Tab-separated table of C-alpha atoms in Angstrom:
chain	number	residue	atom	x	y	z
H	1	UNK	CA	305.460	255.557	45.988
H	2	UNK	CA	304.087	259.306	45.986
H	3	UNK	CA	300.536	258.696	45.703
H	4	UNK	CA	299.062	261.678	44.696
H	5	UNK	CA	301.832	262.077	42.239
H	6	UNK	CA	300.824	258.384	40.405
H	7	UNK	CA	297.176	259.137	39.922
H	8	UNK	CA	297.626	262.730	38.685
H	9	UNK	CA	299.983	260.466	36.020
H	10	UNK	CA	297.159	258.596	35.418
H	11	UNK	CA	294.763	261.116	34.829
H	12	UNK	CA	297.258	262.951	32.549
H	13	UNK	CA	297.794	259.798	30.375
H	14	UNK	CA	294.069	258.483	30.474
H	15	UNK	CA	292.494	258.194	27.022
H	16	UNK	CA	289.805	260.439	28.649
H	17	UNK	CA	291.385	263.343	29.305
H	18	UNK	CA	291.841	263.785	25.550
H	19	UNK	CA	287.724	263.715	24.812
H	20	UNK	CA	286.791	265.117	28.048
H	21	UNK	CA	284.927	268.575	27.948
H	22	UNK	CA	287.536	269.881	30.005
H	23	UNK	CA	290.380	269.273	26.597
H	24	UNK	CA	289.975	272.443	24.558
H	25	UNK	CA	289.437	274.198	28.612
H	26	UNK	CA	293.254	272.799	29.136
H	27	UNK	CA	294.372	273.576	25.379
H	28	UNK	CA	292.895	277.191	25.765
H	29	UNK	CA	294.988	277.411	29.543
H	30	UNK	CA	298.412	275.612	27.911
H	31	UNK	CA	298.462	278.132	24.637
H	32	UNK	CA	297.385	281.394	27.198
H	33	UNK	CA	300.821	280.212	29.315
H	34	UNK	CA	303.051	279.991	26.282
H	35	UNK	CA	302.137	283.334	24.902
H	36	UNK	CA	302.454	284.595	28.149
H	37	UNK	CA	306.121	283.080	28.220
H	38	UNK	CA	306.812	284.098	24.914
H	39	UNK	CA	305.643	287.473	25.619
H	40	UNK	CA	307.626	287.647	28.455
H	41	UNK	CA	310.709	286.724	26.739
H	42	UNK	CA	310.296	288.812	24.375
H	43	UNK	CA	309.957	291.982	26.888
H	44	UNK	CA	312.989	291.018	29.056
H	45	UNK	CA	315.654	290.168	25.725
H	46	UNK	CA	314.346	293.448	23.885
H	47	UNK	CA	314.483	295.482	26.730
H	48	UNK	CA	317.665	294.520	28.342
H	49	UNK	CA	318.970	294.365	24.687
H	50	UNK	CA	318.224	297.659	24.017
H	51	UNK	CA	319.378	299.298	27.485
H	52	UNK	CA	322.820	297.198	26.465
H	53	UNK	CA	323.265	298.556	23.289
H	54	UNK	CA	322.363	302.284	24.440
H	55	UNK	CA	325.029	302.337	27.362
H	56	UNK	CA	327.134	301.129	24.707
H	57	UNK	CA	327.182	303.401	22.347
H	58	UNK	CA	327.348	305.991	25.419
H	59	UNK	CA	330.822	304.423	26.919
H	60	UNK	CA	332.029	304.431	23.288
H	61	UNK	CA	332.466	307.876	23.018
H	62	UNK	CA	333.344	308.847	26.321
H	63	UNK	CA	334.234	305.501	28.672
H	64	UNK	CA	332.461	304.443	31.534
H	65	UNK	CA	334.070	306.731	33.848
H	66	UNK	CA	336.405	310.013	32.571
H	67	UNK	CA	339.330	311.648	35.125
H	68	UNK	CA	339.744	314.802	34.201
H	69	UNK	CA	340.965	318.230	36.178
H	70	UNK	CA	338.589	320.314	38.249
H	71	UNK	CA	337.509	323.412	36.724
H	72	UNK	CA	334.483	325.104	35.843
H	73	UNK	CA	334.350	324.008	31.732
H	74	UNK	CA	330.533	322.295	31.225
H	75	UNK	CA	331.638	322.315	27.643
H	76	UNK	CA	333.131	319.099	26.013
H	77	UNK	CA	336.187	321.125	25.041
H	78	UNK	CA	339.507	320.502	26.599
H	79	UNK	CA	341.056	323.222	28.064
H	80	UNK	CA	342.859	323.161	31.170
H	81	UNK	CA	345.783	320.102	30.077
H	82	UNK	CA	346.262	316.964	32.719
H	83	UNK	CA	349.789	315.210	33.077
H	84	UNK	CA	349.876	311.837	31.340
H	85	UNK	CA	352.181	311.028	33.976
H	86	UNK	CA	349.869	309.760	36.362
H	87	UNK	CA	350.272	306.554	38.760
H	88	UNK	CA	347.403	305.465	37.161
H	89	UNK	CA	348.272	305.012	33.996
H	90	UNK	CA	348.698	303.085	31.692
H	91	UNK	CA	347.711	300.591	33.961
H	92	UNK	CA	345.087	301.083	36.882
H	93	UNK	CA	346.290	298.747	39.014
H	94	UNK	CA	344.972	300.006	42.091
H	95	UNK	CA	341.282	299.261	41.106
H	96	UNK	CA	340.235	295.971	40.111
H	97	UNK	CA	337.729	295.683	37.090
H	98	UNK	CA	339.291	298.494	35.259
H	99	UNK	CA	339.540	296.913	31.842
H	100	UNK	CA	341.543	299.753	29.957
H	101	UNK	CA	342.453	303.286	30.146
H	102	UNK	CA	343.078	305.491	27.381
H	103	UNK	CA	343.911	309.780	26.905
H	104	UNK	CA	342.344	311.669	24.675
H	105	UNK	CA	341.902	315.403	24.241
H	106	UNK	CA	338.818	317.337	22.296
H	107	UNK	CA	338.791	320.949	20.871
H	108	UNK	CA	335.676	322.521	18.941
H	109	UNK	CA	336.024	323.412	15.179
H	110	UNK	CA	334.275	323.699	11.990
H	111	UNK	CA	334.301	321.970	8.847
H	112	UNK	CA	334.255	324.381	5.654
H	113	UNK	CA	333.889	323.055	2.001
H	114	UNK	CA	333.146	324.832	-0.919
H	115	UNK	CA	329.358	324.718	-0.653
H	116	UNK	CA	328.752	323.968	3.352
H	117	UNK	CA	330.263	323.955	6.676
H	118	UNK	CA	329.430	322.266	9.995
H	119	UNK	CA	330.842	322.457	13.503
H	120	UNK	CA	332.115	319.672	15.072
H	121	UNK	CA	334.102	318.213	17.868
H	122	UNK	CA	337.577	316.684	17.218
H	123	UNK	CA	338.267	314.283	19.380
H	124	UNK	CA	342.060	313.743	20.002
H	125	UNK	CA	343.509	309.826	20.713
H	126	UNK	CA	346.638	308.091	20.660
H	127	UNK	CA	348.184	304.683	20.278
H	128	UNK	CA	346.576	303.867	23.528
H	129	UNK	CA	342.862	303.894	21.683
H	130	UNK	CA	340.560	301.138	22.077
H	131	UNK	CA	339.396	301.136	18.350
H	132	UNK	CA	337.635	297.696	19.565
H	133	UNK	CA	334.263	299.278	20.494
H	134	UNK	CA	334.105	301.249	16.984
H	135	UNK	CA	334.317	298.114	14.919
H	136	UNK	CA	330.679	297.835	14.783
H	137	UNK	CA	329.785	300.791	13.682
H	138	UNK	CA	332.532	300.723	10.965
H	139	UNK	CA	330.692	300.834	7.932
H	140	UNK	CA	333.384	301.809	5.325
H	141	UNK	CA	336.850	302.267	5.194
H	142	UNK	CA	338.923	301.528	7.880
H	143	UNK	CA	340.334	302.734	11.612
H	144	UNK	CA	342.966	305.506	11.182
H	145	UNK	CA	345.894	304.621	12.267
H	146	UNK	CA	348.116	306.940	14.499
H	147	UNK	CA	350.585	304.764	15.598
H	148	UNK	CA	353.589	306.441	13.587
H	149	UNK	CA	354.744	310.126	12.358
H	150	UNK	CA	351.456	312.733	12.594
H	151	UNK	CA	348.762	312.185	9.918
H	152	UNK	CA	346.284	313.663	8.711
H	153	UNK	CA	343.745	310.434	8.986
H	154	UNK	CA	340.321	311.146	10.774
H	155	UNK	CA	337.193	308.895	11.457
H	156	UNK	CA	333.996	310.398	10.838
H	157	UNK	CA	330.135	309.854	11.162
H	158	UNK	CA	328.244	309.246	7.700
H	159	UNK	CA	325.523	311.698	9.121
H	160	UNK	CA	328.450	314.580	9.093
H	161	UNK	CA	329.682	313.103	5.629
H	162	UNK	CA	326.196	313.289	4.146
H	163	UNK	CA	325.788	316.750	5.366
H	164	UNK	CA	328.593	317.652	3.969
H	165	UNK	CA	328.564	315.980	0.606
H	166	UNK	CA	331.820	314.323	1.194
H	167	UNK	CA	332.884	310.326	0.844
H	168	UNK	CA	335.629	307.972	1.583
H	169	UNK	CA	338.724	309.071	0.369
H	170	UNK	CA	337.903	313.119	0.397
H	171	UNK	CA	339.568	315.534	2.039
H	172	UNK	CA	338.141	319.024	4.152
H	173	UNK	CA	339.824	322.477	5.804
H	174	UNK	CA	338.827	322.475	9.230
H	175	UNK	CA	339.452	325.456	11.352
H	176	UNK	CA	340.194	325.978	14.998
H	177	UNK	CA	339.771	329.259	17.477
H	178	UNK	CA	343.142	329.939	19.298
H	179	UNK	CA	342.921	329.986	22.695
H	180	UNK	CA	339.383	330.634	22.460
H	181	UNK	CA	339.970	334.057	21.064
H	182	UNK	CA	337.821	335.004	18.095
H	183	UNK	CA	340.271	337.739	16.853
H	184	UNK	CA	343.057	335.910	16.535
H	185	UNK	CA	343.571	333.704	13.115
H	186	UNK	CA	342.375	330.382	13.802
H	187	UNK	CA	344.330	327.468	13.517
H	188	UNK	CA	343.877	325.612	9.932
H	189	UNK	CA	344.008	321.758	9.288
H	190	UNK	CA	344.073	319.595	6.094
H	191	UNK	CA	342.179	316.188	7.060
H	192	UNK	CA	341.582	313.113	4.927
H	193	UNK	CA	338.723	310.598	5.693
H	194	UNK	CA	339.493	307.475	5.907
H	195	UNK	CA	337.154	305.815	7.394
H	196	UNK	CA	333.137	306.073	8.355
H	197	UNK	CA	331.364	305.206	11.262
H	198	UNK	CA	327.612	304.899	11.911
H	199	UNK	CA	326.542	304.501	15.168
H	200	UNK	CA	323.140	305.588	15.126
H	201	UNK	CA	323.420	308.055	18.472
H	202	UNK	CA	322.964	311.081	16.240
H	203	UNK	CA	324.132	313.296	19.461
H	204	UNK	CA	327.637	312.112	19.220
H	205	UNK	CA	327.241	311.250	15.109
H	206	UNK	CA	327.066	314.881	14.172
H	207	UNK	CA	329.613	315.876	16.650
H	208	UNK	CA	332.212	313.890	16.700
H	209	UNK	CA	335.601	313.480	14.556
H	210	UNK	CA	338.590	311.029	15.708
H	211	UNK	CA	342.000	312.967	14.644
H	212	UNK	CA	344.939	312.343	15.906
H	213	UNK	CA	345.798	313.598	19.892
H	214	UNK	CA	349.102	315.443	18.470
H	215	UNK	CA	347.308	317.836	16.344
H	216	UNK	CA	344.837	318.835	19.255
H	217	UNK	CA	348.562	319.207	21.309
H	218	UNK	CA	350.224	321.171	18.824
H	219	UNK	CA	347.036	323.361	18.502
H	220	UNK	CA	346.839	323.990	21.773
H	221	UNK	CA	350.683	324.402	22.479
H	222	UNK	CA	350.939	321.056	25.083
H	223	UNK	CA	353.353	319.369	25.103
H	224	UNK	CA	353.770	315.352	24.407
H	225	UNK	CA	352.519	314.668	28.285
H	226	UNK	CA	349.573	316.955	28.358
H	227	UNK	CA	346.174	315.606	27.526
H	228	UNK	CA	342.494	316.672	27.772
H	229	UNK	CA	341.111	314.068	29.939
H	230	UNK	CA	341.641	310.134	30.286
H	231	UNK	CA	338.938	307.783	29.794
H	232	UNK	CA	338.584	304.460	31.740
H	233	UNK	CA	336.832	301.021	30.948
H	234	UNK	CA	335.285	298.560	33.392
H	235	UNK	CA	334.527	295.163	33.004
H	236	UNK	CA	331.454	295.298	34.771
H	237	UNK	CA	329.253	298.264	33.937
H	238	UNK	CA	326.591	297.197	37.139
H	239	UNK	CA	329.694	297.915	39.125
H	240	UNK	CA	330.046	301.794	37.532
H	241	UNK	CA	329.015	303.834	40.752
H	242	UNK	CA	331.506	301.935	43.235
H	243	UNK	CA	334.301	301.753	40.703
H	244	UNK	CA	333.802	305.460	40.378
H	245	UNK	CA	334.121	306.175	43.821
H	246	UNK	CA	336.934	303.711	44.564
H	247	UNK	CA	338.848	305.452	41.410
H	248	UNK	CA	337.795	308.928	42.478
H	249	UNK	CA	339.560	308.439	46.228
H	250	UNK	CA	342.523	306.650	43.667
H	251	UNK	CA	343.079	309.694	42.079
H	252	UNK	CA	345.134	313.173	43.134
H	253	UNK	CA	343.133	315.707	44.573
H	254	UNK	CA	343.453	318.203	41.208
H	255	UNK	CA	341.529	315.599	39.814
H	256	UNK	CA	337.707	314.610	39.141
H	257	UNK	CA	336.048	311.785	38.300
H	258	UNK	CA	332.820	311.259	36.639
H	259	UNK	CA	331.078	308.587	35.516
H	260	UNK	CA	328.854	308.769	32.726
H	261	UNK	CA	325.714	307.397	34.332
H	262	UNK	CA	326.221	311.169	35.937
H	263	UNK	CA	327.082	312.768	32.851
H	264	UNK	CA	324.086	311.604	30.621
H	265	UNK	CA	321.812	311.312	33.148
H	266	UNK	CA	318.680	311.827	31.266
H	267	UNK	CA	319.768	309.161	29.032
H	268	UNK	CA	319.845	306.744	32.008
H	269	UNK	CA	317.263	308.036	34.267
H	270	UNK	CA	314.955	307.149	30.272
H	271	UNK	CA	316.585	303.695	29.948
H	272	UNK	CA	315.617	302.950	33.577
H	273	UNK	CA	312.332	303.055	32.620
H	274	UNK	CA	312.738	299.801	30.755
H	275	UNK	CA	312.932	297.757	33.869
H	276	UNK	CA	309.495	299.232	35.303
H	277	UNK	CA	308.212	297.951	32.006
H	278	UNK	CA	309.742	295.015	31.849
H	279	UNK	CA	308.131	293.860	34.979
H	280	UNK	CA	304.540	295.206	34.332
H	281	UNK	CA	304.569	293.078	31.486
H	282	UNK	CA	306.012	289.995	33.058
H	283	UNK	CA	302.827	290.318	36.014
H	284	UNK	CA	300.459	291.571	33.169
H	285	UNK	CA	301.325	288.138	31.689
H	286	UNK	CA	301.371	285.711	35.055
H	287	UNK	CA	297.855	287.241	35.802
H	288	UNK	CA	296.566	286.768	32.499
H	289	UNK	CA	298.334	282.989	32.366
H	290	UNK	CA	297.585	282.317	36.286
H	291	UNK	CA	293.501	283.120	35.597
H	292	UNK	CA	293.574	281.192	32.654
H	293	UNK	CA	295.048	277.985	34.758
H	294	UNK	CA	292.497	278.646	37.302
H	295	UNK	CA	289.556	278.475	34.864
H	296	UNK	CA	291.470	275.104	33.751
H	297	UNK	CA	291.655	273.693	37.348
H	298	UNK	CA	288.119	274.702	38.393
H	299	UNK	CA	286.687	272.598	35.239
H	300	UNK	CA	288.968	269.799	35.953
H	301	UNK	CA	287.705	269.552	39.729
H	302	UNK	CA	284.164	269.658	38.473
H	303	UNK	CA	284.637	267.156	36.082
H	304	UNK	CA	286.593	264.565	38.511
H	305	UNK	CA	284.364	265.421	41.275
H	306	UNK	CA	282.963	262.114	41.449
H	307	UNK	CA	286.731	260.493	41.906
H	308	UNK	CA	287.468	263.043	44.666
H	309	UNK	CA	284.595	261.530	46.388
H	310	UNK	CA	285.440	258.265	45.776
H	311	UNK	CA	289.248	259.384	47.373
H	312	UNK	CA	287.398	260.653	50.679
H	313	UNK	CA	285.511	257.838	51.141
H	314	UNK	CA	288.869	255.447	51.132
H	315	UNK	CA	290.250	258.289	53.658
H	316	UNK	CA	292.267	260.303	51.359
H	317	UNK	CA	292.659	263.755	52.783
H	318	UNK	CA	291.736	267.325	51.667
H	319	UNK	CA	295.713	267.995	51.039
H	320	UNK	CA	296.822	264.603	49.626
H	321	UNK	CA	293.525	265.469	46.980
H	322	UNK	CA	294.664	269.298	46.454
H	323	UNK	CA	298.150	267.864	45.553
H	324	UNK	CA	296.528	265.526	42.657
H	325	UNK	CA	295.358	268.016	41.121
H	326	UNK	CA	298.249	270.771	41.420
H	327	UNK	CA	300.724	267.896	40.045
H	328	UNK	CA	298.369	268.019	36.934
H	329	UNK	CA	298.261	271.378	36.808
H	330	UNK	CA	301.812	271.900	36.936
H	331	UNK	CA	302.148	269.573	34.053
H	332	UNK	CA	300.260	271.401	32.209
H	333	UNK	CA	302.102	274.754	33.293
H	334	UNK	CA	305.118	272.650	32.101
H	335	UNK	CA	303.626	272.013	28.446
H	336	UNK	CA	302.727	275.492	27.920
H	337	UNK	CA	306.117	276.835	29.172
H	338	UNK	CA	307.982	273.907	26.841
H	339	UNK	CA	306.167	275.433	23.845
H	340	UNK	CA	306.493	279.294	24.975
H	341	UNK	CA	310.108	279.268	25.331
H	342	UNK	CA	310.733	276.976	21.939
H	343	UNK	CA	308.546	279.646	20.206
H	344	UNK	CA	309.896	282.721	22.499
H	345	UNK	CA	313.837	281.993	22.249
H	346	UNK	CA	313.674	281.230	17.840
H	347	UNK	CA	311.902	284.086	17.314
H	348	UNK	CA	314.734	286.040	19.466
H	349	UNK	CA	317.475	284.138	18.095
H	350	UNK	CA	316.409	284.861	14.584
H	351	UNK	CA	315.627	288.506	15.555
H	352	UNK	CA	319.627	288.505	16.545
H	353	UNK	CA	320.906	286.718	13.386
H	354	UNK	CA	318.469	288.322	11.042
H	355	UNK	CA	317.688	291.742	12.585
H	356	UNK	CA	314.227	291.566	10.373
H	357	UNK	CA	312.114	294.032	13.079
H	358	UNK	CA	313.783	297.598	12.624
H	359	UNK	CA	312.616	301.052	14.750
H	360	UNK	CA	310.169	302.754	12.281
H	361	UNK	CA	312.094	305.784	13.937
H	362	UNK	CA	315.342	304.636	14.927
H	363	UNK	CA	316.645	307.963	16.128
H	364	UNK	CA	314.419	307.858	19.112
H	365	UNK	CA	316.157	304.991	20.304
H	366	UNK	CA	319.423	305.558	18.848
H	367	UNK	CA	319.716	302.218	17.117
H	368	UNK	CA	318.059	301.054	13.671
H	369	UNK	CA	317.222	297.641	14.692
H	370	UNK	CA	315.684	295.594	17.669
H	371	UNK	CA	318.516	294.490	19.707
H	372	UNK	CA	318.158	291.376	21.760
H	373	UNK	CA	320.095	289.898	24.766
H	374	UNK	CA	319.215	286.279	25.958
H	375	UNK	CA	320.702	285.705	29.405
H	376	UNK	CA	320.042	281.930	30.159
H	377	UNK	CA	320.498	282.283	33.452
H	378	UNK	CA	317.291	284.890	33.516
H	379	UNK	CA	315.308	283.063	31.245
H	380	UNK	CA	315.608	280.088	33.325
H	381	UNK	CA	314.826	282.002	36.661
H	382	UNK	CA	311.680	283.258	34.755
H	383	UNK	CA	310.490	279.811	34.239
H	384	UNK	CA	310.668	278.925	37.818
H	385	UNK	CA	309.129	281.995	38.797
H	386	UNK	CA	306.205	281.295	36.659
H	387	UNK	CA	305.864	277.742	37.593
H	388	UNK	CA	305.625	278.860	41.781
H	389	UNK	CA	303.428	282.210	41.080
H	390	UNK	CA	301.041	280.144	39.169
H	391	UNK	CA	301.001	277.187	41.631
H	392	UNK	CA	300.435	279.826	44.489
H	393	UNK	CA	297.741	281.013	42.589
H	394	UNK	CA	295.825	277.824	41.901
H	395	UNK	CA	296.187	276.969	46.041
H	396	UNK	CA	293.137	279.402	46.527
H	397	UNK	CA	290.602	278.042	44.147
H	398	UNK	CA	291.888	274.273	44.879
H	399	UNK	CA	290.845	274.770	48.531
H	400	UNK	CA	287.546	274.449	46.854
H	401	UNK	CA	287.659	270.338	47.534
H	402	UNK	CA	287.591	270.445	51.106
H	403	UNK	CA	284.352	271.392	50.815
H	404	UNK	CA	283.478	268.670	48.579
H	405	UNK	CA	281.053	266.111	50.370
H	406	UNK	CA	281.913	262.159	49.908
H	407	UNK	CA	278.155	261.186	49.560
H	408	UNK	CA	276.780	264.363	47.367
H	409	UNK	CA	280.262	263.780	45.098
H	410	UNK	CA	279.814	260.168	44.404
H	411	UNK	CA	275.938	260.895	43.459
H	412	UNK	CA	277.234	263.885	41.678
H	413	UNK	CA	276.362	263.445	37.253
């Protein structure tokens, strides 16, 4: 029988303990650990949440890594064509955790209607597209489709449609520099929207339109084979800078590859800064939850002083005492880490059902609502770490008994 382990059971269960002076102490110390907890959650599954949905929206437009031919164009326009007939594709075979690989091409235009006009950046894509990651932001309408003869379908953002006064079903001139050559007549296309997308990154919403690849071709005078640039998909974003290197020595020399973290590099070096607060919140919180405890421990010593007195006398050691009274602190950790994480994990499931908390200025963070992501795993590596930082931190004050004396205890009122 674990000693220590049966009296701290006892003291827990004792009729006692729930009139002592030390009950609204421990209530105070239970509710300061599960708002701690719940705090915690909350920090980690909106942060991580909104980091997810950022990097996204970023590999939606562009992939998580983009092969593409080495030249001295900063621009997003394609001009110098690369060979679809790569090893590479359609399948990367070579790398494992490439997930898909698609070719597009992009040229700048503008949009002219009768009252407005507005540059933009048709983006070029095939049969190969992986309309899968656009289906969210779909919000009417429906995906072109460009799997037969050359149409005239294109996707576009409701930001450019609002701009432009223009709705589902409407059609626009859009016209095109040849060769780059302002003199020259520019090319001139009929387009018909079909669908509209909002995703909320207005940096690629009031750039970008999704034609079809041929026109960008024909424009350009490639041929079938020639496209602006491929894009590729991982399965594993944490493993973007390795797959980019392992596809970069994959690929022909004529060749680049970039990955996106490199592209947009402001965007991640500001979505990095979620993790550093993440984790001042999470010790802001243990702190605040571990001093709290304390306080609860220190009362609960002096109000069994008499008992760990009585427990000397018998023999009982300093240690075998200590351990009494960290098994009923931990139970108490338990209690208020039961109730944090019931409160913590509805409020962020309803949050992701619901989406009731919005951005009161969603275009700073490029999404409208609150996004959560609840990893178990984490959230159950969070307990535990809470549990040992705040029994670490209740060793220090505990060390108090050993200087508890047998006779002056047992006298003690």
């Amino acid at each position: 029988m674990n000693l220590e382990l049966f009296i701290a059971k006892r003291l827990i269960t004792g009729k006692e303990h729930k009139i002592s002076i030390s009950a609204p102490i421990i209530k105070i110390a239970i509710a300061a650990i599960a708002i701690g907890i719940v705090m915690m959650l909350i920090a980690i599954a909106t942060g991580v949440g909104l980091k997810y949905k950022i990097r996204e929206k970023v590999s939606a437009f562009n992939g998580h890594i983009q092969i593409s031919n080495y030249d001295n164009n900063t621009s997003e326009v394609s001009v110098i064509p690369v060979s679809l007939e790569q090893d590479f594709y359609p399948k990367f075979n070579d790398v494992d955790g490439v997930r898909h690989i698609q070719a597009v091409a992009t040229k700048g235009g503008i949009i002219r209607t009768e009252e407005t006009f507005e540059g933009m950046l048709a983006k070029g894509v095939g049969t190969d597209y992986d309309w899968n990651v656009f289906e969210e932001y779909l919000v009417e309408g429906r995906i072109p489709d460009y799997t037969g003869r050359l149409n005239d379908e294109v996707l576009i953002s409701r930001l450019m449609a609002n701009r432009l006064q223009m709705k589902l079903g409407d059609t626009f001139f859009s016209f095109f520099l040849k060769d780059g050559d302002a003199s020259r007549v520019p090319n001139n296309r009929r387009f018909e929207i079909v669908g509209i997308y909002d995703s909320g990154f207005e940096e690629f919403d009031a750039t970008y339109v999704f034609v079809d690849i041929r026109h960008i071709q024909r424009m350009n005078k490639w041929t079938e084979n020639q496209i602006g640039n491929f894009e590729v998909f991982l399965d594993d974003f944490d493993h973007l800078e390795e797959k980019s290197n392992e596809i970069y020595g994959k690929t022909p020399s004529n060749l680049d590859a970039i990955n996106i973290k490199s592209k947009y590099f402001r965007i991640f070096e500001w979505i990095g800064l979620f993790d550093f607060n993440i984790a001042l919140i999470i010790g802001i919180m243990i702190i605040v939850g571990g001093i709290n405890m304390i306080t609860a421990l220190l009362v609960l010593i002096l109000e069994r002083t008499q008992m760990i007195g009585v427990l000397k006398a018998l023999g009982s050691e300093n240690w075998s005492i200590r351990k009494v009274f960290l098994y009923n602190a931990a139970y108490l950790i338990g209690i208020g880490l039961l109730w944090g994480n019931g409160l913590g994990l509805g409020l962020l499931y309803l949050q992701d059902k619901y989406r009731w908390f919005k951005f009161p200025n969603p275009e700073e963070y490029y999404i409208e609502y609150i996004p959560v992501h609840i990893d178990i795993p984490s959230v159950i590596l969070l307990n535990l770490g809470v549990m040992l930082l705040c029994l670490l931190m209740l060793l220090v004050p505990s060390y108090i008994i050993t200087k508890i004396s047998p006779v002056k205890a047992i006298k003690f009122e």
